[in-house]
CSV table of N, CA and C in Angstrom, one decimal:
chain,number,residue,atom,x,y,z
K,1,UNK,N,108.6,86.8,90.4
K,1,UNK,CA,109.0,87.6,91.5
K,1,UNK,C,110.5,87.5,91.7
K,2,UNK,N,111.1,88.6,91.9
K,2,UNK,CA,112.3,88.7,92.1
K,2,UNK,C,112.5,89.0,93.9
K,3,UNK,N,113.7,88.1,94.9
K,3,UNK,CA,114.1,88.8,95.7
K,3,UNK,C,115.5,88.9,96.1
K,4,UNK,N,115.5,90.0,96.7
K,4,UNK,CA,117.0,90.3,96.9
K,4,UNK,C,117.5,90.4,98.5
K,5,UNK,N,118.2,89.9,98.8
K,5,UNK,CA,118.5,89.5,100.1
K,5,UNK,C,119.9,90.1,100.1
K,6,UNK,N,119.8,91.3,101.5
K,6,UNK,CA,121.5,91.6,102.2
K,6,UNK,C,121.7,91.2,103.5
K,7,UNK,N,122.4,90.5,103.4
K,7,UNK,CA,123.2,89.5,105.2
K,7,UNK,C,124.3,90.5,105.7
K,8,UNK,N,124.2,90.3,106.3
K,8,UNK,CA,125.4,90.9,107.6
K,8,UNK,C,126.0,89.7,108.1
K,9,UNK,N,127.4,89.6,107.4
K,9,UNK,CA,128.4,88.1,107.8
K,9,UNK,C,129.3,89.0,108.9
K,10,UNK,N,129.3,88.9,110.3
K,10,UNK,CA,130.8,89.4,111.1
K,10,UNK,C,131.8,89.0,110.9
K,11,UNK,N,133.0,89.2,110.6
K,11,UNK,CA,134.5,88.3,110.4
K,11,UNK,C,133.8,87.8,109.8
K,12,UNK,N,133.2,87.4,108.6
K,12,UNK,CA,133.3,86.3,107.4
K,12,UNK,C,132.6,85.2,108.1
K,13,UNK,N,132.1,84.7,109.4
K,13,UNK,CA,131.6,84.2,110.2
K,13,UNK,C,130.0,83.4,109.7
K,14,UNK,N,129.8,82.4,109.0
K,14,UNK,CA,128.3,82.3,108.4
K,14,UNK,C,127.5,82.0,109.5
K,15,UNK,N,127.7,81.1,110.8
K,15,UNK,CA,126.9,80.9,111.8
K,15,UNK,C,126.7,82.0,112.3
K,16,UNK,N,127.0,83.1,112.2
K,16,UNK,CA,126.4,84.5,113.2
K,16,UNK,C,126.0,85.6,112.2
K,17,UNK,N,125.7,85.4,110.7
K,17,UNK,CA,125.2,86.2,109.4
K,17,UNK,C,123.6,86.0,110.1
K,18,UNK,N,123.1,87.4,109.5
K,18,UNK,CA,121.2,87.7,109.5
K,18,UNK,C,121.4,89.2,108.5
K,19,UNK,N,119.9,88.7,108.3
K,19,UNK,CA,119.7,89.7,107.4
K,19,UNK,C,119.4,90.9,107.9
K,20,UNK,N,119.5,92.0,107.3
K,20,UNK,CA,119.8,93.1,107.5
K,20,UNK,C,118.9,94.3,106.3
K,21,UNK,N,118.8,93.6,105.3
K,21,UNK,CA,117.6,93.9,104.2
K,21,UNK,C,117.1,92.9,103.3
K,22,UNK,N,115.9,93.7,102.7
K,22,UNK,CA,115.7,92.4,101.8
K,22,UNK,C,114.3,93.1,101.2
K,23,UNK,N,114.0,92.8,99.5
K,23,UNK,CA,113.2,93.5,98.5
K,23,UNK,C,112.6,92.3,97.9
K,24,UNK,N,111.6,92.6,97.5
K,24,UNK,CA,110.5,91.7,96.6
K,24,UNK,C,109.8,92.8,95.8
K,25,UNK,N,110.1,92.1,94.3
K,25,UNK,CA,110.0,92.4,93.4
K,25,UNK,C,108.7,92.0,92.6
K,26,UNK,N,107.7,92.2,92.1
K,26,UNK,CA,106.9,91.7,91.2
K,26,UNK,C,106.5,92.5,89.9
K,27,UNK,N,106.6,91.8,89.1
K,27,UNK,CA,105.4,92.3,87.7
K,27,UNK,C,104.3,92.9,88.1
K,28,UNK,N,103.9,94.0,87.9
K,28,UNK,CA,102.7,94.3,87.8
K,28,UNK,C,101.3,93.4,87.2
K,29,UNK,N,102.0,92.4,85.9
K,29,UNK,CA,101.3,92.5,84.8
K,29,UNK,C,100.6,93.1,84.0
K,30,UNK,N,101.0,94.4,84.0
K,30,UNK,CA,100.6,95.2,83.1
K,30,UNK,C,101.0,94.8,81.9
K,31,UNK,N,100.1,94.8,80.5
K,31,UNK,CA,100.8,94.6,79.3
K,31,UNK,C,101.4,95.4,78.4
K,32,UNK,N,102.1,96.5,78.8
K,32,UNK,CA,102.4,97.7,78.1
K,32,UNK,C,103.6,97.8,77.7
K,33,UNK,N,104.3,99.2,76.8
K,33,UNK,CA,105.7,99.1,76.7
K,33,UNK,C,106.3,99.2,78.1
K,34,UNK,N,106.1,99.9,79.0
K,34,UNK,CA,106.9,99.9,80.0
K,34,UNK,C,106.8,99.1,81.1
K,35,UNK,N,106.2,97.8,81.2
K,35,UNK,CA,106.5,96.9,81.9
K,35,UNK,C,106.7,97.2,83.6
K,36,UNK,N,105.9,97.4,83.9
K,36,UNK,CA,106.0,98.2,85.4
K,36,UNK,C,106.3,97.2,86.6
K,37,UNK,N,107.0,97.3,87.6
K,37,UNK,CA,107.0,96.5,88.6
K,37,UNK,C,107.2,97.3,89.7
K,38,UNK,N,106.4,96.5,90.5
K,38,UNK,CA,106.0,97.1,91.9
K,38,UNK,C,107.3,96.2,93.1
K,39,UNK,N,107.4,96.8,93.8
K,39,UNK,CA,108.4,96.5,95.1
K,39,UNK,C,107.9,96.9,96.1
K,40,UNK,N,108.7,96.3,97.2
K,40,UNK,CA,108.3,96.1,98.7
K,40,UNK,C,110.0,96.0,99.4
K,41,UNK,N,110.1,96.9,99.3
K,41,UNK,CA,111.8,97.2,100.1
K,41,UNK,C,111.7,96.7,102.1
K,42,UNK,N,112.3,96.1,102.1
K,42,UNK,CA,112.4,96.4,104.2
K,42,UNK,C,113.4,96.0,104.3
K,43,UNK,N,113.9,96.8,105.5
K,43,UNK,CA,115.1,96.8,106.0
K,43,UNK,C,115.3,97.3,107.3
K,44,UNK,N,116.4,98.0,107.3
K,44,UNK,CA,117.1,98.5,108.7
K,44,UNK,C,117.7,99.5,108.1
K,45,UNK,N,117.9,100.8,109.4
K,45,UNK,CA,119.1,101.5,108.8
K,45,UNK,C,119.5,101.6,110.2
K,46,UNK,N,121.1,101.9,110.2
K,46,UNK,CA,121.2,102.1,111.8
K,46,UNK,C,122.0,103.7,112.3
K,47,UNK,N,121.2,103.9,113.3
K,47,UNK,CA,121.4,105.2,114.0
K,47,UNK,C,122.7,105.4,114.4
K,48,UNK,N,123.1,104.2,115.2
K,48,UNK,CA,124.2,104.1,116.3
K,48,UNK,C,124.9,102.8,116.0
K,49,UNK,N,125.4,102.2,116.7
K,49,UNK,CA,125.9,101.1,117.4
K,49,UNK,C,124.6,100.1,118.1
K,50,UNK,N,124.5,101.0,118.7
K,50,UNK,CA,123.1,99.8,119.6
K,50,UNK,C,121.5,100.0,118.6
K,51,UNK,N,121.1,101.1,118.2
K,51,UNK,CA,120.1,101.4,117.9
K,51,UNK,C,119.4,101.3,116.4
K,52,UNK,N,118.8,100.7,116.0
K,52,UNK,CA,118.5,100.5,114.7
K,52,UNK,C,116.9,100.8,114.3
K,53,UNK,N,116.4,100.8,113.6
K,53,UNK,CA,114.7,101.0,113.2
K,53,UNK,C,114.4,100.6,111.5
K,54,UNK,N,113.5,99.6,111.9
K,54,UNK,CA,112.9,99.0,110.7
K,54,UNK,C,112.7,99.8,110.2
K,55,UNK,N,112.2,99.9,108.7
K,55,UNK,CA,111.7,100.9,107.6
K,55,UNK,C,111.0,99.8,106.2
K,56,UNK,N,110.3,100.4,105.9
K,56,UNK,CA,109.8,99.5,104.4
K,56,UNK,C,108.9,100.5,103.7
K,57,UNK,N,109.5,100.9,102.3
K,57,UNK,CA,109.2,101.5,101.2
K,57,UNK,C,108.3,100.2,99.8
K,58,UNK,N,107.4,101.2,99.6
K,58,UNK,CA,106.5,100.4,98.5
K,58,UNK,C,107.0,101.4,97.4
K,59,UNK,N,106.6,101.3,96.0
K,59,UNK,CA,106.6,101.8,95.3
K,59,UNK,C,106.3,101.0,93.9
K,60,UNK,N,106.4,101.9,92.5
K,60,UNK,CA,106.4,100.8,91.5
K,60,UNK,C,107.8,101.8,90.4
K,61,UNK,N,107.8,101.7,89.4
K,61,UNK,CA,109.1,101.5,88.9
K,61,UNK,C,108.8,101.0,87.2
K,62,UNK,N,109.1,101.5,86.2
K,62,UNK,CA,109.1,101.5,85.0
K,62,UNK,C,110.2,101.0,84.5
K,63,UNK,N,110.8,99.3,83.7
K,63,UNK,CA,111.7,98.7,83.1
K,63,UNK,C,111.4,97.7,81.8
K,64,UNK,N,111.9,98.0,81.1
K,64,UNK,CA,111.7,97.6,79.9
K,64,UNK,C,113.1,96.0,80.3
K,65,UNK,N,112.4,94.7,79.9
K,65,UNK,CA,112.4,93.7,80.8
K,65,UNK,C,113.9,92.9,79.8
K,66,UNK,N,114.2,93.7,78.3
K,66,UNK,CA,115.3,93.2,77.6
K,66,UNK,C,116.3,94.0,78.0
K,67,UNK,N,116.3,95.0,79.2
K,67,UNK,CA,117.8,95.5,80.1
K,67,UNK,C,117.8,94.8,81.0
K,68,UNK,N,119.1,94.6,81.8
K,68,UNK,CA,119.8,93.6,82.9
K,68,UNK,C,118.7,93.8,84.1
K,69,UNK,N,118.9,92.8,84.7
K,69,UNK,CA,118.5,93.0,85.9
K,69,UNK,C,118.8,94.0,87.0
K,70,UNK,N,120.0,94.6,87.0
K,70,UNK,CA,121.1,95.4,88.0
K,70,UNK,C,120.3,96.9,87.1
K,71,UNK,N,119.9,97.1,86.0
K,71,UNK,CA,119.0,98.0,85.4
K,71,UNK,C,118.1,98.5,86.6
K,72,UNK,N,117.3,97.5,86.7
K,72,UNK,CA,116.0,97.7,87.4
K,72,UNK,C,116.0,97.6,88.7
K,73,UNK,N,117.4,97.3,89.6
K,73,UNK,CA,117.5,97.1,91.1
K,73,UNK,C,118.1,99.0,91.0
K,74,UNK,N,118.7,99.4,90.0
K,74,UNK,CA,119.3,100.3,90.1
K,74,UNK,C,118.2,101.2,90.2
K,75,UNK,N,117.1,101.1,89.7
K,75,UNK,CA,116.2,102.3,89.3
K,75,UNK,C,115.3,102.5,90.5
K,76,UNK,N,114.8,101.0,91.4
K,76,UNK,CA,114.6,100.9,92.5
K,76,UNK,C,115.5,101.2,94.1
K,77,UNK,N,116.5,101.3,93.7
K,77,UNK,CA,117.7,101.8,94.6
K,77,UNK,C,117.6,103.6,94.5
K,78,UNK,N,117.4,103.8,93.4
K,78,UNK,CA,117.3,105.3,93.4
K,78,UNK,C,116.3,105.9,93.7
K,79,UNK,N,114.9,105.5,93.6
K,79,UNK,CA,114.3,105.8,94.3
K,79,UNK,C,113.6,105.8,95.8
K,80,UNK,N,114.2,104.7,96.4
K,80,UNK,CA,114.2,104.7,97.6
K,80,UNK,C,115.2,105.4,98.1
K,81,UNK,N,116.6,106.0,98.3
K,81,UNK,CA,117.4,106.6,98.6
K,81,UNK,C,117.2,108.0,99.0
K,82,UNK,N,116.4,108.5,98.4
K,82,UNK,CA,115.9,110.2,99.0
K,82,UNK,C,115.0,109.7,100.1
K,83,UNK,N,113.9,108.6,100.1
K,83,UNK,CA,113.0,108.3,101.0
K,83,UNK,C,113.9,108.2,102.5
K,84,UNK,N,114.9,107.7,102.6
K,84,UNK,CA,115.7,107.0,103.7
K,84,UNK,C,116.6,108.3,104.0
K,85,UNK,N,116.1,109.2,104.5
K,85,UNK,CA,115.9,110.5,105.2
K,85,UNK,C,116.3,110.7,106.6
């Protein structure tokens, strides 16, 4: 399992950093050429200033596991990005 964690640091500030998103990643274990992995995206997107609203995207995702890692965040980035509407 892979996860990826985004903080919100104010001024560079670590005592007042929270998270703001965050992804989990698994293998399907499928045993095929395309190596599939399923995700669980949640986050935040914000409206305003004051106002914000959770969101979390499932999906799965086709990577062949001898490209980079930033490969496969990238392919999962793209397809959650039309979803966040």
């Amino acid at each position: 399992m892979l996860r990826v964690t985004v903080e919100l640091v104010p001024l560079g500030i670590e005592s007042k950093k929270r998270i703001i998103s965050q992804m989990s990643i698994f293998n399907t274990t499928e045993k095929n050429e395309a190596n599939e992995y399923k995700y669980i995206y949640e986050g935040c997107f914000f409206n305003n200033r004051n106002n914000t609203s959770a969101i979390i995207f499932e999906g799965e995702v086709c990577h062949n596991r001898l490209q980079n890692v930033w490969i496969l965040l990238n392919k999962i980035i793209t397809a959650i990005i039309p979803l966040d509407k």
